[in-house]
Structure formats: C-alpha cells, structure tokens
Amino acid sequence: GENVEQHPSTLSVQEGDSAVIKCTYSDSASNYFPWYKQELGKGPQLIIDIRSNVGEKKDQRIAVTLNKTAKHFSLHITETQPEDSAVYFCAAPITDSWGKLQFGAGTQVVVTP
Amino acid sequence: DTGVSQDPRHKITKRGQNVTFRCDPISEHNRLYWYRQTLGQGPEFLTYFQNEAQLEKSRLLSDRFSAERPKGSFSTLEIQRTEQGDSAMYLCASSLIASTRFYNEQFFGPGTRLTVL
C-alpha cells in the first residue's frame, strides 16, 4: 500500500518569508496529490492539488511541485502571513483501493509577525 | 452553507457507553468517507460508501464500530462499548465519483471530537 512521509514536522517562519513542505510517496501508480490545511478545532481544508500529468501548479501564494521520478511533491507558500499558521497535510491515493487517501503526519507551520 | 456537516461537534462519554455521530455530505456527492484523527497525526481511513453501499472497511474498524448510509445521503457512525482508546476526532469527507472525473477530490467536514472518560 501507499506510504507517505512528510517533512518537516514543524516549521517556523517570519512573516513575509517562504515556507516549503516536502512529501514522498511509495506507490509509483499514484496520480493525484492533494494538500490540506487544518486549523485548530476544524476539519482539513483542501487548498491545492496536483495531477500526475503536470509538474507544477500555482494558486496565488501557494504552489505545488511534483517529481514523479523521485516520487516526491512539495508545497510552497510565498509571502507568508499570520493566517497561514496551521497544520498542513499532504496525501496520496491508495491505488489498490481507489479513493482512499493516505495522509502524511502533518507539518505545524507557525508564522511569526 | 453547502459544505460537509457533522453532528455533534463534541461528545464526552463514559467508557462502555454507545455513541453515534452523523455526517451530511455535500448534496450531489455520491461517495462518503469516515476517517479518524488522533492528536499530532494525519487522518486515518476507516470506511467509505458509494451511494448506500459500504465498499470497504479498514482493519482499524473493530466489531464495535458500525457505519450506515441508508439512503445514500447522510451517514451515521456508531461506536458501541466505547473505550478510552476511541478518543479521537472523527472526520467525514465526501466526493463526487463519475466516469468523467478520474481524480477524487475529498472535502472534509469539521469533525466530531470524542472524549471517552
């Protein structure tokens, strides 16, 4: 089955700086890689995703890159703001049971003013 | 609000009691998932439904857990004879699976936080 590893577990950045979170996956057949943001006491919110047929996707200050050969994908947040403080999770589908997601352990991002 | 809703948001119960949670998915979504999340971890898959059919259950889902989606709309998750180890956030997600959609975007509800004393 799929194994997703996420690094770092915590990330502290100054407001305005960039944050990068990296994930690796094990199943080469995986074709869809979502990122979720979870604020305290709330459910995970889908913020961006990438399909396996593209290498990069951007949405305003966030971007995701995918390297299928190396089986890793990354979330990039530019010009960080205090409201970006949250836990971020990457995920990948478990391809032997279509639709289930295997999540990384999460990255606690703290943006300090 | 047309997102996924869950009820209750918080539940405190004593060990040995039964609890039931409800999830209302996004209205046109035909697939519904239950996940469990413990502190400091990502969500872990429990089970999912395609319309009213329960298609898969995780090994995490012991005999004390049962889930239903009787009319293919809302779903309930029941835990019988709760144990302290059941304390967690129970998350529901929904998605639209169709022949024209190959990728499975899952949208989560706010979760039900269960505390077993």
Coordinates of C-alpha atoms in Angstrom, one line a residue:
Chain A
G1 CA 0.0 0.0 0.0
E2 CA 0.9 3.7 -0.1
N3 CA 3.3 5.2 2.4
V4 CA 3.5 9.0 2.7
E5 CA 6.3 10.7 4.6
Q6 CA 6.2 14.4 5.3
H7 CA 8.9 16.8 6.4
P8 CA 9.5 18.9 8.5
S9 CA 7.1 18.2 11.3
T10 CA 7.3 21.8 12.5
L11 CA 8.2 24.9 10.6
S12 CA 8.6 28.4 12.0
V13 CA 8.9 31.3 9.5
Q14 CA 9.0 35.1 9.7
E15 CA 6.1 36.8 8.2
G16 CA 6.8 37.5 4.5
D17 CA 9.3 34.7 4.1
S18 CA 8.6 31.5 2.2
A19 CA 7.7 28.0 3.6
V20 CA 8.3 24.7 1.9
I21 CA 6.9 21.3 3.0
K22 CA 8.0 18.1 1.3
C23 CA 6.4 14.7 1.0
T24 CA 7.5 11.5 -0.5
Y25 CA 5.3 8.6 -1.6
S26 CA 5.9 5.0 -2.3
D27 CA 3.3 3.9 -4.9
S28 CA 4.5 4.8 -8.4
A29 CA 1.0 4.4 -9.7
S30 CA -0.3 7.3 -7.5
N31 CA -1.7 10.0 -9.8
Y32 CA -3.3 12.7 -7.5
F33 CA -1.7 14.6 -4.7
P34 CA -3.8 16.9 -2.6
W35 CA -2.7 19.3 0.2
Y36 CA -4.9 20.1 3.2
K37 CA -4.7 22.9 5.7
Q38 CA -6.1 22.2 9.2
E39 CA -6.7 25.0 11.7
L40 CA -7.2 24.2 15.4
G41 CA -10.6 22.6 16.0
K42 CA -11.5 22.4 12.4
G43 CA -11.5 19.7 9.7
P44 CA -8.9 19.6 6.9
Q45 CA -9.5 22.1 4.1
L46 CA -8.4 21.2 0.6
I47 CA -6.1 24.1 -0.5
I48 CA -4.5 22.8 -3.7
D49 CA -3.9 19.6 -5.5
I50 CA -1.9 18.3 -8.5
R51 CA -2.4 15.6 -11.0
S52 CA 0.4 13.3 -12.2
N53 CA 0.3 14.8 -15.7
V54 CA 1.7 18.2 -14.6
G55 CA 4.9 19.2 -12.8
E56 CA 3.7 22.4 -11.1
K57 CA 0.5 24.2 -10.2
K58 CA 0.1 27.7 -8.6
D59 CA -2.8 29.4 -6.9
Q60 CA -1.9 32.9 -5.7
R61 CA 0.6 32.5 -2.9
I62 CA 0.7 28.7 -2.9
A63 CA 2.2 26.3 -5.3
V64 CA 2.8 22.6 -5.5
T65 CA 5.5 20.8 -7.5
L66 CA 5.6 17.1 -8.4
N67 CA 8.6 15.0 -9.3
K68 CA 7.3 11.6 -10.4
T69 CA 10.7 10.1 -11.0
A70 CA 11.8 10.8 -7.4
K71 CA 8.2 10.2 -6.1
H72 CA 8.1 13.4 -4.1
F73 CA 5.9 16.5 -4.1
S74 CA 6.2 19.8 -2.3
L75 CA 4.0 22.7 -1.1
H76 CA 5.4 26.2 -1.4
I77 CA 3.9 29.2 0.4
T78 CA 5.3 32.6 -0.5
E79 CA 4.9 35.9 1.3
T80 CA 3.6 34.1 4.4
Q81 CA 1.1 35.8 6.6
P82 CA 0.0 35.0 10.2
E83 CA -3.2 33.4 8.9
D84 CA -1.1 30.8 7.2
S85 CA -0.3 29.4 10.6
A86 CA -1.9 25.9 10.7
V87 CA -1.1 22.2 10.3
Y88 CA -0.6 21.2 6.6
F89 CA -1.1 17.6 5.4
C90 CA -0.1 16.0 2.2
A91 CA -1.9 13.0 0.9
A92 CA -1.7 10.4 -1.9
P93 CA -4.3 7.8 -3.0
I94 CA -4.0 4.2 -2.1
T95 CA -4.3 2.9 -5.6
D96 CA -5.3 -0.7 -4.8
S97 CA -8.4 0.8 -3.3
W98 CA -9.4 3.7 -5.4
G99 CA -10.4 6.8 -3.5
K100 CA -8.8 6.2 -0.1
L101 CA -6.2 8.8 0.8
Q102 CA -3.1 8.1 2.8
F103 CA -2.0 11.2 4.7
G104 CA 1.3 12.4 5.9
A105 CA 1.9 13.1 9.6
G106 CA 1.5 16.8 9.1
T107 CA 3.6 20.0 9.4
Q108 CA 2.8 22.6 12.0
V109 CA 3.6 25.9 10.4
V110 CA 4.0 29.0 12.6
V111 CA 4.3 32.4 11.0
T112 CA 5.6 34.9 13.4
P113 CA 5.0 38.7 12.8
Chain B
D1 CA -23.6 26.5 3.8
T2 CA -23.3 23.7 1.2
G3 CA -20.2 22.0 2.7
V4 CA -20.0 18.8 4.7
S5 CA -21.6 19.0 8.1
Q6 CA -21.1 16.8 11.2
D7 CA -23.1 16.5 14.4
P8 CA -22.3 16.7 17.2
R9 CA -19.1 18.7 17.1
H10 CA -18.1 17.4 20.6
K11 CA -19.0 14.3 22.5
I12 CA -17.9 13.4 26.0
T13 CA -18.9 9.9 27.2
K14 CA -18.1 7.4 29.8
R15 CA -16.3 4.2 29.0
G16 CA -18.7 1.5 28.0
Q17 CA -21.4 3.8 26.6
N18 CA -22.5 3.8 23.0
V19 CA -22.2 6.9 20.8
T20 CA -23.5 7.8 17.3
F21 CA -22.2 10.5 15.0
R22 CA -23.9 11.9 11.9
C23 CA -22.4 13.2 8.7
D24 CA -24.3 15.1 6.0
P25 CA -22.2 15.2 2.8
I26 CA -22.3 17.8 0.0
S27 CA -25.6 17.2 -1.6
E28 CA -24.6 15.8 -5.0
H29 CA -21.7 13.8 -3.7
N30 CA -22.1 10.0 -4.1
R31 CA -19.1 8.9 -2.1
L32 CA -18.7 9.3 1.7
Y33 CA -15.7 8.6 3.8
W34 CA -15.0 8.3 7.5
Y35 CA -11.6 9.0 8.9
R36 CA -10.2 9.1 12.4
Q37 CA -7.6 11.5 13.6
T38 CA -5.6 11.4 16.8
L39 CA -3.5 14.2 18.2
G40 CA -0.5 15.0 16.1
Q41 CA -1.4 12.6 13.3
G42 CA -3.0 12.8 9.9
P43 CA -6.4 11.4 9.3
E44 CA -6.6 7.6 9.0
F45 CA -9.1 5.9 6.8
L46 CA -11.9 3.9 8.5
T47 CA -14.6 3.1 5.8
Y48 CA -16.3 4.5 2.8
F49 CA -19.6 4.3 0.9
Q50 CA -20.5 4.6 -2.7
N51 CA -24.1 5.7 -2.5
E52 CA -25.6 3.4 0.1
A53 CA -23.1 0.6 -0.4
Q54 CA -20.3 0.2 2.1
L55 CA -17.4 -0.8 -0.1
E56 CA -14.5 -1.1 2.3
K57 CA -13.6 -1.1 5.9
S58 CA -10.2 -0.6 7.5
R59 CA -8.7 -3.0 9.9
L60 CA -8.9 -0.1 12.3
L61 CA -12.7 -0.5 12.3
S62 CA -13.3 -3.1 15.1
D63 CA -16.5 -5.0 15.6
R64 CA -17.6 -2.3 18.0
F65 CA -17.8 0.2 15.1
S66 CA -20.6 0.2 12.6
A67 CA -21.4 2.7 9.8
E68 CA -24.5 3.2 7.7
R69 CA -25.7 5.3 4.8
P70 CA -29.2 4.0 4.4
K71 CA -30.5 6.3 1.6
G72 CA -27.2 7.3 0.0
S73 CA -27.3 10.7 1.6
F74 CA -26.3 11.2 5.3
S75 CA -24.3 8.6 7.2
T76 CA -24.0 7.5 10.8
L77 CA -21.0 6.1 12.6
E78 CA -21.8 4.2 15.8
I79 CA -19.3 3.1 18.4
Q80 CA -20.5 0.5 20.9
R81 CA -19.0 0.0 24.3
T82 CA -16.6 2.9 24.0
E83 CA -13.0 2.6 25.2
Q84 CA -10.6 5.3 26.2
G85 CA -8.6 4.4 23.1
D86 CA -11.5 5.5 20.9
S87 CA -10.9 9.1 21.9
A88 CA -10.1 11.0 18.7
M89 CA -11.5 13.3 16.1
Y90 CA -13.9 11.5 13.7
L91 CA -13.9 13.2 10.3
C92 CA -16.3 12.7 7.5
A93 CA -15.5 13.6 3.8
S94 CA -17.4 13.4 0.6
S95 CA -16.6 13.4 -3.1
L96 CA -18.2 13.1 -6.5
I97 CA -17.2 10.0 -8.4
A98 CA -18.2 9.9 -12.1
S99 CA -16.9 8.4 -15.3
T100 CA -15.8 11.8 -16.4
R101 CA -13.9 12.5 -13.2
F102 CA -10.8 10.4 -12.7
Y103 CA -9.5 12.3 -9.7
N104 CA -11.1 12.1 -6.3
E105 CA -11.3 15.4 -4.5
Q106 CA -12.4 14.8 -1.0
F107 CA -14.0 17.6 1.1
F108 CA -14.0 17.3 4.8
G109 CA -16.4 18.3 7.5
P110 CA -15.5 19.9 10.8
G111 CA -15.2 16.6 12.6
T112 CA -16.7 15.2 15.9
R113 CA -14.3 15.2 18.8
L114 CA -14.9 12.2 21.0
T115 CA -13.6 12.1 24.5
V116 CA -14.1 8.8 26.4
L117 CA -13.6 9.1 30.2

